[in-house]
Amino acid sequence: MESQPADLPPDMIFEILTRLSLEDIGRCRLVSKNWNRTTYESTFMQQNCQRAKTISGCFIQCWDKYEPSPEFVSINNVSDCDPKLSLRFLPAPVKIEAATKQGILLCMNDYRTRRLRIPEYYVCKPSTKEWHQIPNPKTRYFTQKMAMLVLRSKPLRYKIVRFSQPKSTFTRYKSIWYKCYRCEIFDSETWAWKRLKDVLLPDGKFIGFEPAVSACGVLYSLMPDNEIFAFYEDTESWTTFELPFPLCKKDYFKHMKLVEYRGRLGMLCMGENFMMQLWVMEDHDMKIWSKRETISIEALRDVETHTVPAAMHSTGVALMRGYSAVVFYDFKSGRPSINVCKVGKFFDAIFPFQSDLEPVHLKKKSFTGGVGSAGGMRFPFLLSVVVLSWVFLFICSYLAYYS
Amino acid sequence: MSSSSSPMQSTGRKLKLKSKDDETFEVEEAVAVKSQIFKYMVEDGVSNGPIPLPNVNGKTLARVLQWCQKHADPTITEDELNKYDAGFIDVDQAVLYDLLMAANYLNIEELLKLACMRVADMIKGKSPDEIRRTFNIKNDFTPEEEEEVRKENAWALGP
């Protein structure tokens, strides 16, 4: 009677794991390959959303006559944008800069609407409507790209990386011209930005504009010449590396998109004849890629014109985008099922998103201000303005009296 | 044939069930239909002989039928039922696994949900090592694979 029971069959593991929180699921992914594979099954997140009240879907960066107006589409109700996850609790219309699978967003108050033309950055958790303004980086340099990583959920710790264009975009070193990016990193632990060494790319190369993809603690970006730019959070360093054939060949595929696939870096490549391929970087160190899937997207032709890949939602479900809609395309099931969200406005970036409903501390309690508003930032400034004005008036009246 | 909708008081038909280890049980239809497979059997008309259940042993079947009996009782309140369930599922892991497999095989949705929630509660908050020890699961990742999965899920692993 002391014998231990054997491992449960896959459908039982599915039944159990779909009842866990996102954090517990993260830990279960390390238990065994079987458990890991189960958490990435195509209907896993849908069931988890219903059973454990988690949220899964994507944020879409929409624009309403030049004003940013992000919307959320849930995997469980694709036909409509979900108003419960709107960002209207923030103090101004925002543009999403980065999203994480731990429910945290980085947003920028679109400075075009502000008289001082200095942007404000907020971190927020839309599911609990918590938000906090973070100190500004060097905003006189134009932002090329921002990305965010959650390092730990309890207690919350996250880092934000920013690449910006310095005054002189090009620099010369040993008679070779390089394109230069300023690199800064924000740590929620220190609540401050820190400048890192500049990123120098050979002339002609540049970091792509699409949102970065995070996998295994690394931020990846596809460069226009089909190389990959990688930023390593642990060493705060960067590198670029080549892709294997045919991924390296420009114009071999009509469209290529870096994606996160089951915790690894992947690439969705759209070719001719309504075919799409999923490639995955199997070996992190050796940078070995393999083609995992060949997907027919013919079924999408009648649904939405000119769809291109945006992300992998789960094993067997690709997130595609068209001119006016976002499509969750389940290509694994016998008859491909297609869920379409018609987006009424113009949209550009799409951010895959997952969240729970647990409150977090976006700013450590040991720092002043606590959770909530940006009031703490403005008050000392106003106070010093008032004090200085009084001092100025006093000096003026003194001089006037004695002259 | 007797009526299909029979309240607990009237003597409805009984079903005979035979477990893996040849234990036989007699159970009222009203109780047995908690299991979807018996529900379909009853609706379609069932044979007189005992129904063989090669996937469930006698001890587990007895427990499952006890649960079905309690849940088929119309006089019991929801609070009492919840209390009963909490006590019922507080069993050691081997028994819990047997209940889980039986509930799945017999297609008893509520019991399956109860057992799954209990196993999920046993997983909550545990580290991957602790989970493996609790459920006697072999770690089949290579050290390199484990390192990659660890990096991807480091945020969930705590301080």
Coordinates of C-alpha atoms in Angstrom, one line a residue:
Chain A
M1 CA 0.0 0.0 0.0
E2 CA 3.1 2.2 0.1
S3 CA 3.5 2.2 -3.7
Q4 CA 3.3 5.7 -5.3
P5 CA 0.6 6.2 -8.0
A6 CA 1.9 6.5 -11.6
D7 CA 1.6 9.8 -13.4
L8 CA -1.9 10.8 -14.5
P9 CA -3.1 10.5 -18.1
P10 CA -2.8 13.7 -20.2
D11 CA -6.5 14.6 -20.2
M12 CA -6.5 14.4 -16.3
I13 CA -3.4 16.6 -16.2
F14 CA -5.2 19.1 -18.4
E15 CA -8.3 19.0 -16.2
I16 CA -6.2 19.8 -13.1
L17 CA -3.7 22.4 -14.5
T18 CA -6.5 24.5 -16.1
R19 CA -7.7 25.2 -12.6
L20 CA -4.4 26.8 -11.5
S21 CA -3.3 30.5 -11.4
L22 CA -0.8 31.7 -14.1
E23 CA 1.9 31.6 -11.5
D24 CA 1.3 28.0 -10.5
I25 CA 1.1 27.1 -14.2
G26 CA 4.5 28.7 -14.7
R27 CA 5.9 26.5 -12.0
C28 CA 4.2 23.4 -13.4
R29 CA 5.9 23.9 -16.7
L30 CA 9.1 22.9 -15.0
V31 CA 7.7 19.6 -13.5
S32 CA 8.0 17.4 -16.6
K33 CA 7.8 17.6 -20.4
N34 CA 4.3 16.2 -20.3
W35 CA 3.1 18.9 -17.9
N36 CA 4.9 21.6 -19.9
R37 CA 3.3 20.4 -23.2
T38 CA -0.2 20.3 -21.6
T39 CA 0.0 24.0 -20.6
Y40 CA 0.6 25.0 -24.2
E41 CA -2.3 23.1 -25.7
S42 CA -4.6 25.1 -28.0
T43 CA -7.6 25.1 -25.6
F44 CA -5.6 25.3 -22.4
M45 CA -5.8 29.1 -21.9
Q46 CA -9.5 29.2 -22.9
Q47 CA -10.3 26.7 -20.2
N48 CA -8.0 28.4 -17.7
C49 CA -9.7 31.7 -18.3
Q50 CA -13.1 30.2 -17.5
R51 CA -12.0 28.1 -14.5
A52 CA -9.4 30.2 -12.8
K53 CA -10.6 33.6 -13.9
T54 CA -7.4 34.5 -15.8
I55 CA -7.4 36.7 -18.9
S56 CA -5.9 35.8 -22.2
G57 CA -6.0 37.6 -25.6
C58 CA -4.3 40.6 -27.1
F59 CA -4.2 44.4 -26.9
I60 CA -4.5 46.2 -30.2
Q61 CA -3.0 49.6 -30.6
C62 CA -5.9 51.4 -32.3
W63 CA -6.0 55.1 -33.4
D64 CA -9.0 57.3 -33.4
K65 CA -8.2 60.3 -35.6
Y66 CA -4.5 60.5 -34.4
E67 CA -5.5 59.8 -30.8
P68 CA -4.3 56.5 -29.4
S69 CA -7.2 54.3 -28.3
P70 CA -6.0 50.7 -27.4
E71 CA -8.5 47.9 -27.2
F72 CA -8.4 44.4 -25.7
V73 CA -9.7 41.3 -27.5
S74 CA -10.3 38.2 -25.2
I75 CA -9.7 34.7 -26.5
N76 CA -13.1 33.8 -25.0
N77 CA -15.1 36.5 -26.8
V78 CA -13.3 37.3 -29.9
S79 CA -16.1 39.0 -31.8
D80 CA -16.1 42.1 -29.6
C81 CA -13.4 44.2 -28.0
D82 CA -13.6 43.7 -24.2
P83 CA -14.6 47.0 -22.5
K84 CA -13.7 45.6 -19.0
L85 CA -10.0 45.8 -20.0
S86 CA -10.0 49.3 -21.3
L87 CA -7.2 51.7 -20.4
R88 CA -9.5 54.6 -19.7
F89 CA -8.6 54.5 -16.0
L90 CA -5.3 56.1 -17.0
P91 CA -5.0 59.9 -16.8
A92 CA -4.8 60.4 -20.6
P93 CA -5.0 58.5 -23.9
V94 CA -2.0 56.3 -24.1
K95 CA 0.0 54.4 -26.6
I96 CA 1.1 50.9 -25.5
E97 CA 4.9 50.5 -25.6
A98 CA 5.1 47.0 -24.3
A99 CA 3.0 44.2 -22.8
T100 CA 3.9 41.2 -20.7
K101 CA 2.3 37.8 -20.1
Q102 CA 2.1 38.7 -16.4
G103 CA -0.5 41.3 -16.9
I104 CA 1.6 44.4 -16.8
L105 CA 1.6 47.1 -19.6
L106 CA 4.0 49.9 -20.3
C107 CA 2.2 52.9 -21.8
M108 CA 3.1 56.4 -23.0
N109 CA 0.9 59.4 -22.6
D110 CA 0.9 60.6 -26.2
Y111 CA 2.8 63.9 -25.9
R112 CA 1.1 65.4 -28.9
T113 CA -1.8 66.2 -26.6
R114 CA 0.3 67.8 -24.0
R115 CA 1.5 71.4 -24.1
L116 CA 4.9 70.7 -22.7
R117 CA 5.5 68.0 -25.3
I118 CA 7.3 65.9 -22.7
P119 CA 5.9 62.3 -22.7
E120 CA 4.8 60.6 -19.5
Y121 CA 5.3 56.8 -19.0
Y122 CA 3.0 54.7 -17.0
V123 CA 3.1 51.1 -15.9
C124 CA -0.3 49.6 -15.2
K125 CA -2.2 46.4 -14.6
P126 CA -5.4 46.8 -16.6
S127 CA -7.2 43.9 -14.8
T128 CA -7.0 45.6 -11.5
K129 CA -6.8 49.2 -12.8
E130 CA -3.6 49.8 -10.9
W131 CA -1.2 52.3 -12.4
H132 CA 1.9 54.3 -11.6
Q133 CA 3.9 56.9 -13.4
I134 CA 7.6 56.0 -13.7
P135 CA 10.4 58.6 -13.8
N136 CA 11.2 59.7 -17.3
P137 CA 14.2 58.5 -19.3
K138 CA 16.2 61.0 -21.3
T139 CA 13.2 62.1 -23.4
R140 CA 15.1 64.6 -25.5
Y141 CA 16.3 61.5 -27.4
F142 CA 13.7 60.0 -29.7
T143 CA 12.5 56.6 -28.6
Q144 CA 13.2 53.9 -31.2
K145 CA 11.9 51.0 -29.1
M146 CA 10.9 50.0 -25.6
A147 CA 10.5 46.6 -24.1
M148 CA 9.6 45.2 -20.7
L149 CA 10.3 42.0 -18.8
V150 CA 8.7 40.8 -15.6
L151 CA 11.5 39.2 -13.5
R152 CA 9.4 38.1 -10.6
S153 CA 5.7 38.3 -9.7
K154 CA 5.8 38.0 -5.9
P155 CA 7.0 40.5 -5.0
L156 CA 6.7 42.2 -8.4
R157 CA 9.9 43.2 -10.1
Y158 CA 10.2 44.3 -13.7
K159 CA 12.7 46.0 -16.0
I160 CA 12.1 48.3 -18.9
V161 CA 14.7 48.7 -21.7
R162 CA 14.7 51.7 -23.9
F163 CA 16.6 52.3 -27.2
S164 CA 16.7 55.9 -28.3
Q165 CA 18.4 57.9 -31.1
P166 CA 21.2 60.1 -29.7
K167 CA 22.1 63.4 -31.2
S168 CA 24.7 61.9 -33.5
T169 CA 23.0 58.8 -34.9
F170 CA 26.3 57.6 -36.5
T171 CA 29.6 57.1 -35.0
R172 CA 32.9 56.1 -36.4
Y173 CA 35.2 53.6 -34.8
K174 CA 38.4 52.3 -36.4
S175 CA 37.3 53.7 -39.8
I176 CA 34.0 51.9 -39.7
W177 CA 30.7 53.7 -39.4
Y178 CA 28.2 52.4 -36.9
K179 CA 24.6 53.3 -36.3
C180 CA 24.4 54.3 -32.6
Y181 CA 21.5 53.7 -30.1
R182 CA 21.4 55.0 -26.6
C183 CA 20.4 52.2 -24.3
E184 CA 18.8 52.7 -20.9
I185 CA 17.3 50.3 -18.4
F186 CA 14.7 51.0 -15.7
D187 CA 14.5 48.7 -12.7
S188 CA 11.4 48.7 -10.5
E189 CA 13.7 47.7 -7.6
T190 CA 15.7 50.9 -7.7
W191 CA 12.9 53.0 -9.3
A192 CA 15.5 54.6 -11.6
W193 CA 16.9 54.5 -15.1
K194 CA 20.5 53.5 -15.7
R195 CA 22.4 54.1 -18.8
L196 CA 24.0 51.1 -20.4
K197 CA 26.7 51.0 -23.1
D198 CA 25.5 52.3 -26.5
V199 CA 24.4 49.8 -29.0
L200 CA 26.5 50.0 -32.2
L201 CA 25.2 48.4 -35.3
P202 CA 27.1 48.3 -38.6
D203 CA 25.9 51.0 -40.9
G204 CA 22.8 49.8 -42.8
K205 CA 21.5 47.8 -40.0
F206 CA 18.9 48.9 -37.4
I207 CA 16.7 47.6 -34.7
G208 CA 13.2 46.9 -36.1
F209 CA 10.1 48.8 -35.1
E210 CA 7.8 45.9 -34.2
P211 CA 7.3 45.2 -30.5
A212 CA 10.1 43.0 -29.1
V213 CA 9.4 39.4 -28.4
S214 CA 10.4 38.0 -25.0
A215 CA 11.5 34.3 -24.6
C216 CA 13.7 32.8 -21.9
G217 CA 14.6 36.1 -20.3
V218 CA 15.8 37.6 -23.6
L219 CA 14.2 40.3 -25.7
Y220 CA 14.4 39.7 -29.4
S221 CA 13.8 41.9 -32.4
L222 CA 13.9 41.1 -36.1
M223 CA 16.2 43.5 -38.0
P224 CA 15.3 44.5 -41.6
D225 CA 18.1 42.5 -43.1
N226 CA 16.7 39.3 -41.4
E227 CA 19.2 39.2 -38.6
I228 CA 18.1 39.0 -35.0
F229 CA 18.9 41.6 -32.3
A230 CA 18.9 40.1 -28.8
F231 CA 19.1 41.9 -25.5
Y232 CA 20.0 39.7 -22.4
E233 CA 18.4 41.0 -19.2
D234 CA 20.7 39.1 -16.9
T235 CA 24.0 40.4 -18.3
E236 CA 22.4 43.7 -19.6
S237 CA 24.2 43.1 -22.9
W238 CA 23.2 42.6 -26.5
T239 CA 24.2 40.8 -29.6
T240 CA 23.0 40.1 -33.1
F241 CA 23.0 36.8 -34.9
E242 CA 22.1 35.4 -38.3
L243 CA 19.2 33.2 -39.1
P244 CA 19.7 29.9 -41.0
F245 CA 18.6 29.4 -44.6
P246 CA 15.8 30.1 -45.8
L247 CA 15.0 32.5 -43.0
C248 CA 18.0 34.6 -43.7
K249 CA 17.1 35.2 -47.3
K250 CA 15.4 38.5 -47.8
D251 CA 12.2 38.2 -50.0
Y252 CA 12.2 34.4 -49.7
F253 CA 9.0 34.8 -47.6
K254 CA 6.4 37.5 -48.2
H255 CA 6.1 38.3 -44.6
M256 CA 8.0 37.2 -41.5
K257 CA 7.1 37.8 -37.8
L258 CA 9.0 36.9 -34.7
V259 CA 6.8 35.2 -32.2
E260 CA 7.0 33.5 -28.8
Y261 CA 6.1 29.8 -29.1
R262 CA 5.8 27.6 -26.0
G263 CA 8.4 29.7 -24.2
R264 CA 10.9 29.7 -27.1
L265 CA 11.6 32.1 -29.9
G266 CA 9.8 31.3 -33.1
M267 CA 9.1 32.8 -36.5
L268 CA 5.9 32.8 -38.5
C269 CA 6.8 33.0 -42.2
M270 CA 4.1 33.6 -44.9
G271 CA 5.0 32.3 -48.3
E272 CA 3.3 31.9 -51.6
N273 CA 0.1 29.9 -52.3
F274 CA -1.5 30.7 -48.9
M275 CA 1.1 28.7 -47.0
M276 CA 2.7 29.7 -43.7
Q277 CA 5.5 28.0 -41.8
L278 CA 6.3 28.1 -38.1
W279 CA 10.0 27.9 -37.3
V280 CA 11.3 27.5 -33.7
M281 CA 14.7 28.1 -32.3
E282 CA 15.2 24.8 -30.6
D283 CA 18.7 25.4 -29.2
H284 CA 19.2 28.7 -27.4
D285 CA 23.0 28.6 -27.4
M286 CA 23.7 27.0 -30.8
K287 CA 20.9 29.0 -32.4
I288 CA 19.5 25.9 -34.2
W289 CA 16.2 26.4 -35.8
S290 CA 13.7 23.8 -37.1
K291 CA 10.5 24.0 -39.1
R292 CA 7.7 22.8 -36.8
E293 CA 4.6 23.4 -38.8
T294 CA 3.4 24.1 -42.4
I295 CA 0.0 25.8 -42.2
S296 CA -2.5 26.4 -44.9
I297 CA -4.1 29.8 -44.6
E298 CA -6.4 29.4 -47.6
A299 CA -9.4 29.3 -45.3
L300 CA -8.6 32.9 -44.3
R301 CA -9.0 34.2 -47.8
D302 CA -12.7 34.6 -47.6
V303 CA -12.7 35.9 -44.0
E304 CA -10.3 38.8 -44.1
T305 CA -8.2 40.2 -46.9
H306 CA -4.5 40.3 -46.8
T307 CA -3.9 38.6 -43.4
V308 CA -0.4 38.5 -42.1
P309 CA 0.8 36.7 -38.9
A310 CA 0.9 38.7 -35.7
A311 CA 1.7 36.0 -33.0
M312 CA 1.2 32.4 -31.9
H313 CA -1.6 32.3 -29.3
S314 CA -1.0 28.7 -28.4
T315 CA -0.1 25.4 -30.1
G316 CA -2.3 25.3 -33.1
V317 CA -3.8 28.8 -32.8
A318 CA -2.2 31.6 -34.8
L319 CA -3.1 35.3 -34.3
M320 CA -3.4 36.9 -37.7
R321 CA -4.1 40.5 -38.6
G322 CA -5.8 42.0 -41.6
Y323 CA -6.7 45.5 -42.6
S324 CA -9.7 45.7 -40.4
A325 CA -9.7 42.7 -38.2
V326 CA -7.8 40.5 -35.9
V327 CA -8.2 36.7 -36.4
F328 CA -7.6 33.8 -34.0
Y329 CA -7.0 31.0 -36.5
D330 CA -7.1 27.4 -35.0
F331 CA -5.3 25.5 -37.7
K332 CA -4.8 22.3 -35.8
S333 CA -8.5 21.2 -35.4
G334 CA -9.8 19.0 -38.2
R335 CA -11.8 21.8 -39.7
P336 CA -9.9 25.1 -39.1
S337 CA -11.9 27.3 -36.9
I338 CA -11.7 31.0 -37.3
N339 CA -12.6 33.7 -34.8
V340 CA -12.7 37.2 -36.1
C341 CA -12.7 40.5 -34.3
K342 CA -13.7 43.4 -36.6
V343 CA -11.8 46.4 -35.4
G344 CA -13.6 49.6 -36.3
K345 CA -10.5 51.9 -36.2
F346 CA -7.1 51.9 -37.8
F347 CA -4.6 49.8 -35.8
D348 CA -0.9 49.0 -35.9
A349 CA 0.8 47.1 -33.1
I350 CA -0.7 43.9 -31.5
F351 CA 0.5 42.8 -28.1
P352 CA -0.3 39.2 -26.9
F353 CA -1.4 39.5 -23.3
Q354 CA -2.2 37.3 -20.2
S355 CA -3.2 38.4 -16.8
D356 CA -4.7 37.3 -13.5
L357 CA -6.9 39.5 -11.2
E358 CA -4.4 39.8 -8.3
P359 CA -3.5 43.3 -7.1
V360 CA 0.3 44.0 -7.3
H361 CA 2.6 46.7 -6.1
L362 CA 3.8 48.4 -9.2
K363 CA 6.1 50.6 -7.0
K364 CA 7.8 49.2 -4.0
K365 CA 6.2 50.2 -0.7
S366 CA 9.6 51.5 0.5
F367 CA 9.5 54.3 -2.1
T368 CA 7.2 57.3 -1.3
G369 CA 3.9 57.7 -3.1
G370 CA 2.6 54.2 -3.1
V371 CA 0.2 52.9 -5.7
G372 CA -2.1 55.1 -7.7
S373 CA -1.5 58.6 -9.0
A374 CA 1.2 60.8 -10.4
G375 CA 0.3 63.5 -7.8
G376 CA 3.5 62.7 -6.0
M377 CA 5.6 63.8 -8.9
R378 CA 4.0 67.2 -9.4
F379 CA 3.7 68.4 -5.8
P380 CA 7.4 69.1 -5.1
F381 CA 7.7 70.9 -8.4
L382 CA 4.7 73.1 -7.7
L383 CA 5.9 73.8 -4.2
S384 CA 9.3 74.9 -5.4
V385 CA 7.7 77.2 -8.0
V386 CA 5.6 78.9 -5.3
V387 CA 8.6 79.3 -3.0
L388 CA 10.8 80.7 -5.8
S389 CA 8.1 83.1 -6.9
W390 CA 7.7 84.5 -3.3
V391 CA 11.5 84.8 -3.0
F392 CA 11.6 86.7 -6.4
L393 CA 8.7 89.0 -5.3
F394 CA 10.5 89.7 -2.0
I395 CA 13.7 90.6 -3.7
C396 CA 12.0 92.8 -6.3
S397 CA 10.1 94.7 -3.6
Y398 CA 13.3 95.0 -1.5
L399 CA 15.2 96.5 -4.5
A400 CA 12.2 98.8 -5.3
Y401 CA 12.1 100.1 -1.8
Y402 CA 15.8 100.8 -1.5
S403 CA 16.4 102.2 -5.0
Chain B
M1 CA -40.9 -1.3 -17.3
S2 CA -40.9 1.0 -14.3
S3 CA -41.1 4.8 -14.6
S4 CA -37.9 6.6 -15.4
S5 CA -38.3 9.6 -13.1
S6 CA -38.5 8.1 -9.6
P7 CA -38.0 10.2 -6.4
M8 CA -35.9 8.7 -3.6
Q9 CA -38.9 7.4 -1.6
S10 CA -40.3 5.1 -4.3
T11 CA -38.4 1.8 -4.9
G12 CA -37.0 2.5 -8.4
R13 CA -35.1 -0.1 -10.3
K14 CA -31.7 -1.1 -9.0
L15 CA -28.6 -1.4 -11.1
K16 CA -26.1 -4.1 -10.4
L17 CA -22.5 -3.1 -10.8
K18 CA -19.4 -5.3 -10.6
S19 CA -16.0 -3.9 -9.8
K20 CA -12.6 -4.9 -11.2
D21 CA -12.0 -7.2 -8.2
D22 CA -15.4 -8.9 -8.6
E23 CA -17.2 -7.0 -5.8
T24 CA -20.9 -6.5 -6.6
F25 CA -22.9 -3.5 -5.7
E26 CA -26.6 -2.8 -6.0
V27 CA -27.6 0.8 -6.4
E28 CA -30.8 2.7 -7.1
E29 CA -31.2 4.1 -10.6
A30 CA -31.7 7.6 -9.1
V31 CA -28.3 7.4 -7.5
A32 CA -26.5 5.7 -10.4
V33 CA -27.6 8.3 -13.0
K34 CA -25.1 10.8 -11.4
S35 CA -22.8 9.0 -13.7
Q36 CA -23.4 10.0 -17.3
I37 CA -22.7 6.5 -18.6
F38 CA -25.3 4.9 -16.4
K39 CA -27.7 7.7 -17.3
Y40 CA -27.5 6.7 -21.0
M41 CA -27.8 3.0 -20.1
V42 CA -30.9 3.7 -18.1
E43 CA -32.4 5.7 -20.9
D44 CA -31.6 3.1 -23.5
G45 CA -32.8 0.2 -21.3
V46 CA -30.3 -1.9 -19.4
S47 CA -29.8 -5.6 -19.2
N48 CA -30.4 -7.6 -16.0
G49 CA -26.9 -8.8 -15.5
P50 CA -24.3 -6.9 -13.4
I51 CA -22.5 -4.1 -15.4
P52 CA -18.8 -4.9 -15.4
L53 CA -16.5 -2.0 -14.5
P54 CA -13.0 -3.3 -15.1
N55 CA -11.4 0.1 -14.5
V56 CA -12.6 0.6 -10.9
N57 CA -11.8 -1.4 -7.8
G58 CA -14.3 -2.3 -5.1
K59 CA -13.1 0.1 -2.5
T60 CA -13.2 3.1 -4.9
L61 CA -16.6 2.1 -6.3
A62 CA -18.0 1.9 -2.8
R63 CA -16.7 5.4 -2.1
V64 CA -18.0 6.8 -5.4
L65 CA -21.5 5.3 -4.8
Q66 CA -21.5 6.7 -1.3
W67 CA -20.9 10.2 -2.8
C68 CA -23.6 9.6 -5.5
Q69 CA -26.0 8.6 -2.8
K70 CA -25.4 11.8 -0.8
H71 CA -25.7 14.0 -3.9
A72 CA -28.9 12.3 -5.1
D73 CA -30.6 13.0 -1.7
P74 CA -33.1 15.8 -2.3
T75 CA -33.4 16.7 1.4
I76 CA -29.8 17.7 1.9
T77 CA -28.9 21.4 1.9
E78 CA -26.1 23.0 -0.2
D79 CA -24.2 23.8 3.0
E80 CA -24.3 20.3 4.2
L81 CA -23.3 19.0 0.8
N82 CA -20.3 21.3 0.7
K83 CA -19.2 20.2 4.2
Y84 CA -19.6 16.6 3.1
D85 CA -17.6 17.1 0.0
A86 CA -14.8 18.8 1.9
G87 CA -14.6 15.8 4.3
F88 CA -15.0 13.3 1.5
I89 CA -12.1 14.6 -0.6
D90 CA -9.7 14.9 2.3
V91 CA -8.0 11.6 1.5
D92 CA -4.5 10.4 0.8
Q93 CA -3.1 10.7 -2.6
A94 CA -3.5 7.1 -3.7
V95 CA -7.2 7.2 -2.9
L96 CA -7.6 10.6 -4.5
Y97 CA -6.0 9.4 -7.7
D98 CA -8.4 6.4 -7.7
L99 CA -11.4 8.7 -7.2
L100 CA -10.2 10.9 -10.0
M101 CA -9.8 8.1 -12.5
A102 CA -13.1 6.6 -11.5
A103 CA -15.0 9.9 -11.8
N104 CA -13.4 10.3 -15.2
Y105 CA -14.2 6.8 -16.3
L106 CA -17.8 6.9 -15.0
N107 CA -18.2 10.5 -16.3
I108 CA -19.4 12.0 -13.0
E109 CA -18.7 15.7 -13.7
E110 CA -19.2 17.1 -10.2
L111 CA -17.0 14.5 -8.6
L112 CA -14.3 14.9 -11.2
K113 CA -14.4 18.7 -10.6
L114 CA -14.1 18.1 -6.8
A115 CA -11.2 15.7 -7.2
C116 CA -9.4 18.0 -9.7
M117 CA -9.8 21.0 -7.5
R118 CA -8.3 19.0 -4.6
V119 CA -5.3 18.0 -6.6
A120 CA -4.9 21.6 -7.9
D121 CA -5.0 22.7 -4.2
M122 CA -2.1 20.3 -3.5
I123 CA -0.1 21.9 -6.3
K124 CA -0.7 25.5 -5.4
G125 CA 2.3 27.4 -4.1
K126 CA 4.6 24.4 -4.4
S127 CA 8.0 24.6 -6.2
P128 CA 8.5 22.3 -9.2
D129 CA 10.7 20.0 -7.0
E130 CA 8.0 19.8 -4.3
I131 CA 5.4 19.0 -6.9
R132 CA 7.5 16.2 -8.3
R133 CA 8.0 14.8 -4.9
T134 CA 4.3 15.0 -4.0
F135 CA 3.2 13.3 -7.1
N136 CA 6.2 11.1 -7.7
I137 CA 6.9 12.5 -11.2
K138 CA 10.1 12.0 -13.0
N139 CA 12.0 15.0 -14.2
D140 CA 12.6 14.2 -17.9
F141 CA 14.2 17.5 -18.9
T142 CA 17.9 17.5 -19.8
P143 CA 19.8 20.0 -17.7
E144 CA 20.0 22.4 -20.7
E145 CA 16.2 22.1 -21.4
E146 CA 15.4 22.6 -17.8
E147 CA 17.6 25.8 -17.7
E148 CA 15.7 27.2 -20.7
V149 CA 12.3 26.4 -19.2
R150 CA 13.5 27.9 -15.9
K151 CA 14.6 31.1 -17.6
E152 CA 11.2 31.5 -19.4
N153 CA 9.2 30.9 -16.1
A154 CA 11.7 32.5 -13.7
W155 CA 9.1 35.1 -12.8
A156 CA 6.8 32.5 -11.3
L157 CA 9.5 30.8 -9.2
G158 CA 9.5 33.4 -6.4
P159 CA 12.4 35.2 -4.7

